[in-house]
Coordinates of C-alpha atoms in Angstrom, one line a residue:
Chain A
M1 CA 34.4 4.4 -67.8
S2 CA 32.3 1.2 -68.3
D3 CA 35.2 -0.5 -67.2
D4 CA 35.2 0.8 -63.8
A5 CA 31.6 0.5 -63.7
K6 CA 31.4 -3.4 -64.3
T7 CA 34.5 -3.8 -61.7
L8 CA 32.3 -2.3 -59.0
D9 CA 28.9 -4.4 -59.5
V10 CA 30.7 -8.0 -60.1
W11 CA 34.1 -9.1 -57.8
V12 CA 35.7 -12.0 -58.4
A13 CA 37.4 -13.6 -56.4
G14 CA 41.1 -13.6 -55.8
T15 CA 41.4 -10.0 -57.1
E16 CA 41.3 -6.8 -54.6
E17 CA 38.3 -5.9 -53.1
P18 CA 36.8 -2.7 -54.1
E19 CA 36.2 0.4 -52.0
L20 CA 32.8 1.1 -51.5
T21 CA 31.6 4.3 -50.6
P22 CA 28.2 4.3 -48.4
T23 CA 25.7 7.3 -49.7
D24 CA 22.5 8.1 -48.0
E25 CA 20.5 7.6 -51.3
G26 CA 17.6 5.6 -50.9
A27 CA 18.0 6.3 -46.9
Q28 CA 14.4 7.5 -45.2
E29 CA 15.3 10.6 -43.2
I30 CA 14.5 10.6 -39.4
S31 CA 14.0 14.4 -39.1
I32 CA 12.3 16.3 -36.0
D33 CA 10.3 19.3 -37.6
E34 CA 9.2 21.6 -35.0
S35 CA 7.3 23.6 -37.5
G36 CA 4.5 21.5 -36.5
R37 CA 4.2 19.8 -39.7
R38 CA 3.9 16.3 -37.8
L39 CA 1.1 17.6 -36.2
D40 CA -0.8 18.4 -39.2
E41 CA 0.2 15.4 -40.8
Q42 CA -1.0 14.0 -37.7
F43 CA -4.4 15.3 -37.2
G44 CA -5.0 14.4 -41.0
R45 CA -4.8 18.1 -42.3
V46 CA -1.9 17.2 -45.1
V47 CA -2.7 14.3 -47.0
E48 CA 0.5 12.3 -46.5
D49 CA 1.4 8.4 -48.3
D50 CA -0.5 5.2 -47.3
Y51 CA -3.6 6.7 -44.9
V52 CA -6.2 9.1 -46.9
F53 CA -8.1 11.5 -44.6
D54 CA -11.5 11.4 -45.9
D55 CA -14.2 13.6 -43.2
E56 CA -17.3 12.6 -45.9
A57 CA -16.8 9.0 -45.6
E58 CA -19.9 6.4 -45.1
E59 CA -20.4 4.7 -41.4
D60 CA -19.8 1.7 -42.9
E61 CA -16.7 2.4 -43.5
R62 CA -15.3 2.4 -39.7
M63 CA -14.4 -0.1 -37.8
I64 CA -14.8 -1.0 -33.9
L65 CA -11.5 -2.1 -32.4
N66 CA -11.7 -4.1 -29.1
M67 CA -8.2 -3.8 -27.6
G68 CA -7.9 -5.6 -23.6
P69 CA -8.9 -6.1 -21.0
Q70 CA -6.0 -8.5 -21.7
H71 CA -3.3 -6.3 -23.4
P72 CA 0.2 -5.5 -22.3
S73 CA -0.1 -2.3 -23.1
T74 CA -3.0 -0.9 -21.7
H75 CA -1.4 -0.6 -18.1
G76 CA -4.0 -3.3 -16.5
V77 CA -7.1 -4.0 -17.2
L78 CA -8.0 -1.3 -19.1
R79 CA -10.3 -2.1 -22.5
L80 CA -11.1 -0.1 -24.8
Q81 CA -13.7 0.0 -27.8
I82 CA -12.0 2.3 -30.3
E83 CA -13.7 3.2 -33.6
L84 CA -11.0 2.9 -36.3
E85 CA -11.7 5.1 -39.6
G86 CA -8.5 3.5 -41.7
E87 CA -5.6 4.1 -39.7
I88 CA -7.4 7.2 -38.0
I89 CA -9.1 6.8 -34.5
R90 CA -12.2 8.6 -34.6
R91 CA -14.0 8.0 -31.0
T92 CA -12.8 5.8 -28.1
K93 CA -14.7 4.2 -25.5
P94 CA -13.1 3.2 -22.2
I95 CA -14.4 0.6 -20.2
I96 CA -13.2 -0.8 -16.4
G97 CA -14.4 -2.0 -13.6
Y98 CA -12.5 -5.6 -14.5
L99 CA -10.6 -4.7 -11.3
H100 CA -13.4 -3.3 -9.0
T101 CA -13.3 -5.1 -5.9
G102 CA -15.5 -3.1 -3.7
M103 CA -13.1 -1.3 -1.5
E104 CA -15.4 1.3 -0.5
K105 CA -18.5 -1.5 0.7
T106 CA -15.2 -2.8 2.1
G107 CA -14.1 0.4 4.3
E108 CA -17.6 0.7 5.9
Q109 CA -17.1 -2.7 7.6
L110 CA -13.5 -1.9 8.9
N111 CA -13.2 0.0 11.8
F112 CA -10.8 3.7 11.5
S113 CA -7.7 1.9 12.7
Q114 CA -8.0 -0.9 10.0
G115 CA -9.1 1.5 7.3
G116 CA -5.5 2.3 6.3
T117 CA -5.1 -1.5 5.0
N118 CA -8.2 -1.3 2.4
V119 CA -7.1 2.5 1.3
T120 CA -3.5 1.1 0.4
R121 CA -4.6 -1.2 -2.0
M122 CA -6.1 0.8 -4.0
D123 CA -3.2 3.1 -5.7
Y124 CA -0.8 0.6 -5.6
L125 CA 1.3 2.5 -7.2
A126 CA 1.4 5.6 -4.6
P127 CA 0.2 3.7 -1.3
F128 CA 1.2 6.2 0.9
H129 CA -0.5 9.1 -0.6
N130 CA -4.0 6.4 -0.1
E131 CA -3.0 6.6 3.3
L132 CA -2.1 10.0 3.7
A133 CA -5.4 11.2 2.6
Y134 CA -7.4 8.8 4.4
S135 CA -5.2 9.5 7.4
L136 CA -5.7 13.3 7.2
A137 CA -9.5 13.0 7.0
V138 CA -9.8 11.1 9.8
E139 CA -8.2 13.6 11.7
R140 CA -9.5 16.4 10.6
L141 CA -13.0 14.4 11.6
L142 CA -11.3 13.7 15.5
G143 CA -9.9 17.5 15.4
I144 CA -6.1 16.3 15.8
E145 CA -3.3 17.6 15.0
V146 CA 0.0 15.0 14.3
P147 CA 3.6 16.4 15.8
P148 CA 6.3 18.0 13.5
R149 CA 8.0 14.7 13.4
A150 CA 5.5 12.6 11.7
A151 CA 4.5 15.5 9.4
A152 CA 7.7 15.6 8.2
I153 CA 7.5 11.8 7.6
R154 CA 4.8 12.1 6.0
V155 CA 6.0 14.1 3.5
L156 CA 9.2 12.5 3.4
L157 CA 7.6 9.2 2.2
S158 CA 5.1 10.5 0.0
E159 CA 7.9 12.5 -1.8
L160 CA 9.8 9.2 -2.4
N161 CA 6.7 7.5 -3.0
R162 CA 5.9 10.2 -5.8
C163 CA 9.4 9.1 -7.4
S164 CA 9.3 5.7 -7.4
S165 CA 5.5 6.8 -9.1
H166 CA 6.6 8.3 -11.9
L167 CA 9.6 6.3 -12.8
V168 CA 7.0 3.4 -13.0
A169 CA 5.5 6.1 -15.2
L170 CA 8.6 6.8 -17.5
A171 CA 9.4 3.3 -17.1
T172 CA 6.4 2.2 -18.9
N173 CA 5.6 4.9 -20.7
G174 CA 9.4 3.6 -22.8
M175 CA 8.3 -0.1 -22.9
D176 CA 5.4 0.6 -24.8
I177 CA 6.8 3.3 -27.3
G178 CA 9.9 0.7 -27.6
A179 CA 12.7 1.9 -26.0
I180 CA 12.5 -1.1 -23.7
S181 CA 16.5 -0.3 -21.8
M182 CA 14.3 2.7 -20.2
M183 CA 12.0 -0.2 -18.6
M184 CA 15.3 -1.7 -17.3
Y185 CA 16.7 1.5 -15.8
G186 CA 13.2 3.2 -14.5
F187 CA 12.4 -0.2 -12.6
R188 CA 15.9 -0.4 -11.3
E189 CA 15.8 2.8 -9.7
R190 CA 12.7 2.4 -8.2
E191 CA 13.9 -1.0 -6.5
Q192 CA 16.2 1.7 -4.4
I193 CA 13.3 3.7 -3.3
L194 CA 11.4 0.3 -2.7
A195 CA 14.1 -0.9 -0.4
F196 CA 13.9 1.9 1.5
F197 CA 10.5 1.7 2.0
E198 CA 10.7 -1.9 3.0
K199 CA 13.3 -0.8 5.7
T200 CA 11.1 1.7 7.1
T201 CA 8.0 0.1 7.0
G202 CA 8.8 -3.6 6.1
L203 CA 7.0 -3.7 3.1
R204 CA 7.9 -2.8 0.0
M205 CA 4.1 -2.3 -1.0
N206 CA 0.7 -1.5 0.7
H207 CA 2.4 -0.3 3.7
N208 CA 0.0 0.9 6.3
F209 CA 2.7 3.0 7.2
I210 CA 0.8 6.1 7.7
R211 CA -2.4 5.9 9.8
P212 CA -4.7 8.3 11.4
G213 CA -2.6 9.7 14.7
G214 CA 0.8 9.7 13.3
V215 CA 2.9 6.9 11.5
A216 CA 3.1 3.3 12.9
A217 CA 6.8 4.0 13.5
D218 CA 10.0 6.3 13.8
L219 CA 12.5 6.0 10.7
P220 CA 15.3 3.1 11.0
P221 CA 18.8 3.4 11.9
G222 CA 20.9 5.0 9.5
W223 CA 17.7 6.3 7.2
K224 CA 20.1 9.4 6.6
D225 CA 22.1 7.5 4.8
D226 CA 20.5 5.6 2.8
I227 CA 18.1 9.1 1.8
A228 CA 21.9 10.2 0.9
A229 CA 22.9 7.6 -1.3
I230 CA 19.2 7.8 -2.8
I231 CA 19.9 11.8 -3.4
E232 CA 23.5 11.3 -4.9
E233 CA 22.8 8.6 -7.4
F234 CA 19.5 9.9 -9.0
P235 CA 21.0 12.9 -10.3
R236 CA 23.0 11.1 -12.3
R237 CA 20.4 8.3 -13.5
L238 CA 18.7 11.2 -14.3
D239 CA 20.9 12.4 -16.9
Q240 CA 21.1 8.7 -18.0
Y241 CA 17.3 8.6 -19.0
D242 CA 18.2 12.1 -21.2
D243 CA 20.8 10.1 -23.1
L244 CA 18.2 7.0 -23.4
L245 CA 14.5 9.4 -24.4
E246 CA 15.6 13.6 -24.7
N247 CA 18.2 13.0 -27.1
N248 CA 16.5 10.0 -28.8
P249 CA 14.9 11.2 -32.1
I250 CA 12.5 8.1 -32.6
W251 CA 11.1 9.1 -28.9
V252 CA 11.2 12.8 -29.6
A253 CA 9.0 12.2 -33.0
R254 CA 6.8 9.4 -31.3
T255 CA 5.3 12.0 -28.1
K256 CA 5.8 15.1 -29.8
G257 CA 2.4 16.6 -30.6
V258 CA 1.3 13.0 -29.8
G259 CA -2.3 13.1 -27.5
V260 CA -2.8 16.6 -27.4
L261 CA -5.1 17.8 -25.0
S262 CA -6.0 21.7 -24.0
A263 CA -5.9 23.5 -20.9
E264 CA -9.9 24.1 -21.7
E265 CA -10.5 20.1 -22.1
A266 CA -8.2 19.6 -19.2
T267 CA -9.9 21.8 -16.7
A268 CA -13.8 20.6 -17.7
Y269 CA -12.8 17.0 -17.6
G270 CA -11.7 17.5 -14.0
I271 CA -8.1 16.5 -15.3
T272 CA -6.0 17.1 -12.4
G273 CA -1.9 16.2 -11.8
P274 CA 0.8 16.1 -14.3
T275 CA -1.8 16.1 -16.7
L276 CA -3.5 18.8 -16.3
R277 CA -0.1 20.6 -15.8
S278 CA 1.0 19.7 -18.8
T279 CA -1.0 21.9 -20.4
G280 CA -0.2 24.8 -18.7
V281 CA -2.4 25.1 -15.9
E282 CA -0.5 26.0 -12.7
W283 CA -2.1 24.0 -10.1
D284 CA -0.6 21.6 -7.5
I285 CA -2.9 20.9 -4.6
R286 CA 0.6 21.1 -2.1
K287 CA 0.9 24.9 -3.2
A288 CA -3.1 25.7 -3.2
F289 CA -4.0 24.1 0.1
P290 CA -0.8 22.6 1.5
Y291 CA -1.5 19.4 3.8
S292 CA 1.0 17.7 6.1
G293 CA 3.4 20.8 6.6
I294 CA 4.2 20.6 3.2
E295 CA 4.5 24.8 2.5
Q296 CA 8.1 24.6 5.0
Y297 CA 9.7 23.4 2.1
E298 CA 10.8 25.0 -1.5
F299 CA 9.7 23.5 -4.2
E300 CA 8.6 24.4 -7.9
V301 CA 5.4 23.1 -10.2
P302 CA 6.8 22.1 -13.4
L303 CA 4.5 23.0 -16.6
G304 CA 4.7 22.0 -19.6
E305 CA 3.1 23.9 -22.7
H306 CA 1.2 21.7 -25.5
G307 CA 0.1 19.2 -23.5
D308 CA 1.2 16.5 -25.0
V309 CA 3.2 12.6 -24.5
Y310 CA 6.0 14.8 -24.3
D311 CA 5.3 17.4 -21.8
R312 CA 3.3 14.8 -19.3
Y313 CA 6.9 12.8 -19.6
R314 CA 9.3 16.2 -19.0
I315 CA 7.1 16.9 -16.7
R316 CA 7.4 13.7 -14.3
V317 CA 11.0 14.1 -15.2
E318 CA 11.3 17.4 -13.2
E319 CA 8.8 16.4 -10.5
I320 CA 11.3 13.6 -9.8
K321 CA 13.9 16.5 -9.2
Q322 CA 11.6 18.6 -7.2
S323 CA 10.9 15.7 -4.9
L324 CA 14.1 14.9 -4.3
S325 CA 14.6 18.7 -3.4
I326 CA 11.6 18.0 -0.4
V327 CA 13.2 15.0 0.3
E328 CA 16.5 16.5 1.1
Q329 CA 15.1 19.6 2.8
V330 CA 12.9 17.1 5.3
M331 CA 16.3 15.1 5.8
D332 CA 17.9 18.6 6.4
T333 CA 14.9 20.1 9.0
I334 CA 13.4 16.8 10.2
P335 CA 12.5 17.7 13.8
K336 CA 12.8 15.5 16.5
G337 CA 9.8 14.4 19.0
D338 CA 7.3 12.0 18.9
Y339 CA 6.2 10.1 15.7
R340 CA 2.7 9.5 16.8
V341 CA 0.1 12.4 18.7
D342 CA -0.4 11.3 22.2
D343 CA -3.7 10.9 22.8
R344 CA -4.4 7.2 24.4
K345 CA -7.8 7.3 22.5
V346 CA -6.8 7.0 19.6
T347 CA -3.3 5.5 19.5
P348 CA -2.4 2.4 21.5
P349 CA -0.1 3.1 24.6
P350 CA 3.9 1.4 24.0
R351 CA 4.0 -2.1 24.9
A352 CA 6.1 -1.0 28.4
R353 CA 3.0 0.7 29.2
I354 CA 0.5 -2.3 29.6
D355 CA 2.3 -4.6 31.6
E356 CA 2.5 -1.9 35.0
S357 CA -1.0 0.2 33.9
M358 CA -4.4 -1.3 33.9
E359 CA -6.1 2.2 31.9
A360 CA -3.1 1.3 29.3
L361 CA -4.1 -2.0 29.5
I362 CA -7.9 -1.1 28.8
H363 CA -6.8 1.6 25.8
H364 CA -5.4 -1.2 24.6
F365 CA -7.9 -3.3 24.5
K366 CA -10.1 -1.2 23.4
L367 CA -8.5 -0.2 20.8
F368 CA -7.5 -3.5 19.0
T369 CA -11.3 -4.5 19.5
E370 CA -13.6 -2.1 19.0
G371 CA -11.9 0.8 17.7
Y372 CA -11.5 4.3 18.0
K373 CA -15.2 6.3 17.8
V374 CA -14.6 9.7 15.7
P375 CA -17.5 12.4 16.2
A376 CA -20.3 12.5 13.4
G377 CA -19.3 14.7 10.5
E378 CA -18.3 15.2 7.0
T379 CA -15.4 15.9 5.6
Y380 CA -13.4 15.7 1.9
V381 CA -9.8 16.1 2.3
A382 CA -7.2 16.3 -0.7
V383 CA -3.5 15.5 -1.5
E384 CA -1.3 15.7 -4.7
S385 CA -0.9 12.4 -5.4
P386 CA 1.6 11.3 -8.4
R387 CA -1.2 11.1 -10.8
G388 CA -3.6 14.2 -9.6
E389 CA -6.2 15.0 -7.0
L390 CA -6.4 11.8 -4.6
G391 CA -9.3 12.9 -2.5
C392 CA -11.1 10.8 0.6
Y393 CA -14.8 12.0 1.6
L394 CA -15.5 10.6 4.8
V395 CA -18.9 10.2 6.6
S396 CA -19.0 9.6 10.2
D397 CA -22.1 8.7 12.1
G398 CA -20.7 9.2 16.0
G399 CA -19.7 5.6 15.5
A400 CA -15.9 3.1 15.7
R401 CA -16.6 3.0 11.4
P402 CA -16.7 5.2 8.6
Y403 CA -20.3 5.5 7.2
R404 CA -19.0 6.0 3.8
M405 CA -15.6 6.3 3.0
H406 CA -15.4 7.8 -0.6
T407 CA -12.2 7.9 -2.6
R408 CA -11.7 10.2 -4.8
A409 CA -9.3 8.5 -7.3
P410 CA -7.3 10.7 -9.8
S411 CA -6.9 8.0 -12.5
F412 CA -10.5 7.2 -12.5
A413 CA -11.2 11.1 -13.6
N414 CA -8.0 11.1 -15.6
L415 CA -9.4 8.6 -17.8
Q416 CA -12.1 10.7 -19.1
A417 CA -9.2 12.5 -20.8
L418 CA -8.2 9.7 -23.0
P419 CA -11.2 9.9 -25.8
I420 CA -10.4 13.1 -26.7
A421 CA -6.0 13.1 -26.3
M422 CA -7.1 10.4 -28.7
A423 CA -9.5 11.3 -31.2
D424 CA -8.5 11.8 -34.7
S425 CA -5.0 10.5 -33.9
L426 CA -3.4 7.3 -35.6
M427 CA -3.7 4.0 -33.8
A428 CA -0.1 4.0 -33.5
D429 CA -0.2 6.5 -31.2
T430 CA -2.6 5.0 -28.7
V431 CA 0.0 3.3 -26.6
A432 CA 2.0 6.5 -26.3
T433 CA -1.1 8.2 -24.8
I434 CA -3.0 5.9 -22.6
A435 CA 0.9 5.1 -21.0
S436 CA 1.3 9.1 -20.5
L437 CA -2.0 8.9 -18.3
D438 CA -0.1 7.1 -16.3
P439 CA -3.7 5.1 -15.4
V440 CA -3.3 2.8 -12.5
M441 CA -6.5 0.4 -12.8
G442 CA -6.6 -0.4 -9.1
D443 CA -7.0 3.2 -8.5
V444 CA -9.3 3.4 -11.2
D445 CA -12.1 0.7 -10.1
R446 CA -10.8 0.2 -6.3
Chain B
M1 CA -32.1 32.4 -12.9
T2 CA -32.0 35.8 -14.0
D3 CA -35.4 36.1 -12.8
D4 CA -34.7 34.9 -9.2
T5 CA -31.7 36.9 -9.2
G6 CA -33.9 40.1 -9.8
A7 CA -36.2 38.8 -7.2
V8 CA -33.9 38.1 -4.1
E9 CA -32.2 41.1 -4.3
T10 CA -34.9 43.5 -3.8
E11 CA -35.1 41.9 -0.4
E12 CA -31.2 41.7 0.2
P13 CA -30.8 43.4 3.2
V14 CA -33.3 41.4 5.4
E15 CA -32.1 37.7 4.1
V16 CA -28.0 39.4 5.1
A17 CA -29.4 39.7 8.3
E18 CA -31.3 36.3 9.2
R19 CA -29.4 33.7 7.6
P20 CA -25.7 32.4 7.9
L21 CA -23.1 33.7 5.1
P22 CA -19.7 32.9 4.1
D23 CA -17.1 35.6 5.0
I24 CA -14.8 35.3 1.4
E25 CA -17.0 37.4 -1.6
V26 CA -17.5 35.0 -4.1
L27 CA -19.1 32.9 -2.1
K28 CA -21.3 35.7 -0.2
G29 CA -22.5 36.6 -4.0
L30 CA -23.6 33.0 -5.1
F31 CA -25.5 32.3 -1.7
E32 CA -27.2 35.6 -1.7
S33 CA -28.3 35.0 -5.0
F34 CA -29.9 31.8 -4.3
E35 CA -32.3 32.3 -0.7
D36 CA -33.6 28.9 -0.6
V37 CA -29.9 27.6 -0.7
A38 CA -28.4 27.1 2.8
W39 CA -24.6 27.6 3.7
E40 CA -23.0 25.4 6.6
D41 CA -19.9 25.0 7.8
S42 CA -18.4 22.1 8.0
L43 CA -15.3 21.8 9.7
G44 CA -13.6 24.4 8.1
Q45 CA -15.0 23.5 4.7
D46 CA -18.0 25.4 3.3
V47 CA -21.1 23.3 2.2
A48 CA -24.5 24.9 0.6
R49 CA -27.2 22.7 1.0
V50 CA -29.1 22.9 -2.0
P51 CA -32.7 21.6 -2.7
N52 CA -33.3 19.1 -5.6
E53 CA -35.3 21.2 -7.8
R54 CA -32.2 24.0 -7.9
W55 CA -29.4 21.5 -8.2
L56 CA -28.7 22.3 -12.0
D57 CA -29.3 26.4 -11.2
F58 CA -27.1 26.6 -8.4
A59 CA -24.2 24.3 -10.2
T60 CA -24.5 27.0 -13.2
A61 CA -24.3 29.6 -11.2
A62 CA -21.7 28.2 -9.2
K63 CA -19.5 27.6 -12.2
E64 CA -20.3 31.2 -13.4
A65 CA -18.6 32.2 -9.9
G66 CA -15.6 30.7 -10.5
F67 CA -15.7 26.9 -10.3
E68 CA -14.6 25.9 -13.1
V69 CA -13.6 22.4 -12.4
C70 CA -16.1 19.6 -10.8
V71 CA -14.0 17.6 -8.8
D72 CA -16.4 14.8 -7.6
V73 CA -20.0 13.6 -7.6
T74 CA -21.1 11.3 -5.1
A75 CA -23.7 10.1 -3.0
V76 CA -24.5 8.8 0.6
D77 CA -26.9 6.4 1.9
W78 CA -29.0 7.6 5.0
M79 CA -31.4 4.8 5.4
R80 CA -34.1 6.0 8.1
S81 CA -32.2 8.5 9.4
R82 CA -33.2 10.9 7.7
P83 CA -36.5 11.7 6.4
D84 CA -35.0 11.4 2.4
R85 CA -32.9 8.5 2.0
F86 CA -29.9 9.7 -0.4
E87 CA -27.6 12.7 -0.3
V88 CA -25.8 13.5 -3.5
V89 CA -22.5 15.6 -2.8
A90 CA -20.8 17.2 -5.5
N91 CA -17.4 18.3 -4.4
L92 CA -16.8 21.5 -6.7
L93 CA -12.8 23.7 -7.3
S94 CA -11.8 27.1 -8.5
M95 CA -8.3 27.7 -9.2
R96 CA -9.2 30.6 -10.1
H97 CA -10.3 31.6 -6.1
R98 CA -8.3 28.7 -5.0
L99 CA -11.5 27.8 -3.5
R100 CA -13.1 24.6 -2.5
L101 CA -17.3 24.0 -1.9
R102 CA -19.0 21.3 -1.6
M103 CA -23.1 21.1 -2.1
S104 CA -25.3 18.7 -1.4
T105 CA -28.7 17.4 -2.1
T106 CA -31.1 14.9 -1.1
A107 CA -33.3 12.6 -3.0
P108 CA -36.5 10.1 -1.9
R109 CA -36.3 6.8 -1.3
L110 CA -38.8 5.8 -4.4
D111 CA -36.7 6.7 -7.5
P112 CA -33.7 9.1 -6.4
T113 CA -33.6 11.9 -9.0
V114 CA -31.6 14.5 -9.2
A115 CA -30.7 16.6 -12.7
S116 CA -27.2 15.6 -14.1
L117 CA -24.0 18.4 -13.9
V118 CA -23.0 16.9 -16.8
P119 CA -24.0 20.2 -18.9
V120 CA -22.1 22.2 -17.0
W121 CA -19.1 20.0 -16.4
P122 CA -18.5 17.4 -18.3
G123 CA -16.1 15.8 -16.1
A124 CA -18.2 15.0 -13.9
N125 CA -20.0 11.9 -16.4
F126 CA -17.8 9.0 -14.9
A127 CA -18.3 10.3 -11.2
E128 CA -22.1 10.3 -11.8
R129 CA -21.9 7.0 -13.8
E130 CA -20.8 5.7 -10.3
A131 CA -23.3 6.8 -8.1
Y132 CA -25.8 5.5 -10.2
D133 CA -24.1 2.2 -10.4
M134 CA -23.4 2.3 -6.6
F135 CA -26.6 3.7 -5.6
G136 CA -29.3 3.5 -8.1
I137 CA -29.6 7.0 -8.3
T138 CA -31.3 8.2 -12.0
F139 CA -29.0 11.7 -13.0
D140 CA -31.5 13.5 -15.0
G141 CA -30.1 14.3 -18.9
H142 CA -26.9 12.1 -18.2
P143 CA -25.5 11.5 -21.9
D144 CA -25.0 7.7 -20.6
L145 CA -26.3 6.6 -17.7
T146 CA -25.0 3.1 -17.6
R147 CA -23.0 1.2 -15.1
I148 CA -19.6 1.7 -15.1
L149 CA -17.7 -0.3 -12.5
M150 CA -20.1 -3.7 -11.7
P151 CA -21.4 -5.8 -14.5
D152 CA -24.4 -4.7 -17.2
E153 CA -26.7 -7.6 -15.6
W154 CA -25.5 -7.0 -12.3
E155 CA -28.6 -7.0 -9.7
G156 CA -28.7 -3.8 -6.9
H157 CA -27.1 -1.5 -6.1
P158 CA -24.1 -2.2 -4.0
L159 CA -23.2 0.6 -1.7
R160 CA -26.7 0.8 -0.4
K161 CA -26.7 -0.3 3.2
D162 CA -29.7 -2.2 2.9
F163 CA -27.0 -4.3 0.6
G164 CA -25.4 -6.8 2.4
V165 CA -21.7 -8.1 2.4
G166 CA -21.5 -11.6 1.6
T167 CA -25.0 -12.3 0.0
V168 CA -23.8 -12.6 -3.3
P169 CA -24.0 -16.4 -3.8
V170 CA -21.0 -17.5 -5.3
Q171 CA -21.3 -19.7 -8.5
F172 CA -18.4 -22.4 -9.1
K173 CA -18.9 -22.9 -13.0
E174 CA -18.3 -26.1 -13.0
S175 CA -20.6 -27.2 -10.5
H176 CA -24.2 -27.3 -12.3
K177 CA -22.7 -28.9 -15.6
V178 CA -24.1 -32.3 -16.9
S179 CA -21.9 -33.9 -18.9

């Protein structure tokens, strides 16, 4: 007995190598506990090893930690002041404005047809939605209706944009938690959509393609092949993401029960988009107040249950699937016809007509110097952007420039949920929570 | 507020005949209980023109009527084209009734003040801070009325119409340095 033990302890060179049997002894077990024990630990209801939860802690035991604005995991120039008690976050204050460029003021200096170049730079991950909200607002003031083909192209582009934006959200959320391969994969698939955007609009971002009165150009030749390739490719890719994230115990353990928001909190704070739907509130502007003919297409609104980071991630994956289904339906049913409204006061005449017709030349000249005049009035139009309700409040005094152009930015409002979602949670979960809200600082600060 | 409601209900038949009211039941009930709030149809959207002093009362009643979300609060600077320079606009949303309502009020040129909506909808917090930052409108009862987008030491309110574009002097860091 003792001889055996000795031979195992010290192996003498030249003798036969001992056979070692690996044991689980001493190894840490990774378990995904469904019973909510993890949640209890998180909120300090159960005291576990190295951190101690104490409600009666003295004020001077708290520490203020500054995070950002130059921090890789705050998704831009978001700055957070975090009040810590040991490892537990007690209070958070988001400080914003580092990317403020006065776009609403700029919007008042540009005429209505130039406005698109301005708004498209707000939410740089979802430029089509910004253009869409702005164009719909101008069109409502003008009282014009775009042709069905233009509306279908708008739906096609904005839904593809939703996919590309959600892919970035998944990619960055993955990277923040440590799933670096998700970062690569998400951006790879996004590139496929951006290549289609570049082919259609000439630019990968900041397209200014959706304009008041329709869209800038028709879809390029061969667009159906590109879309078909995307639709064929994506289900396989989404399965890969499931392998990377859904079946990864670390991912699940780090997202379930983290950054929890309740439905009451979300509605009270005006949270919209996937963050609201993750709490189980069925609210999608595409269903409630349909725009641009989106009511013709069949799609579902994925809902969460617990309002945590995991549910938000899951909803984004499901929304990509739904958006692709809308894109497929648009591809099959896209009507023929003009891609912009046939109103010479709003859309410039075709190039060929300028050489022949004096009126066409005058219209062209007037449109590109003075711009068109919009009747006095005010309106608020909202679309469902990948981040939530993106609204455009437009006031015209009858001139060629908006008297007031205000954008209701979804990221700006959703950021108010951050202190609630992060309260009484661990410092280590901060980046997961920020990433799951998917704030785009261009949208927050405008 | 309940006193007002009781008072209005007695003269209700006369009121209904005189002023325009929306067709939708929820809104109709809300407007009937406020005789000094005017309803307006703005390109198919319902707008409530609320007197400044009734702003918070109307907001509370609107929330009770089912408008559980305050989507946005912003302002418009009308300069001299209107007697009261500033217009404060709040966009409300009722998920239950699938309705939107825009409520607007006015604020005078000197010391523009409106009651804060944060006690009713906590989500109005950031939006009101933005309106304060951009227009200099004071929201009475706001828990933390500080600048949100501009730097704290900034002078003036950029979205006012008398705040010109390009009037901010650009200071280069090294230019005044004496070494």
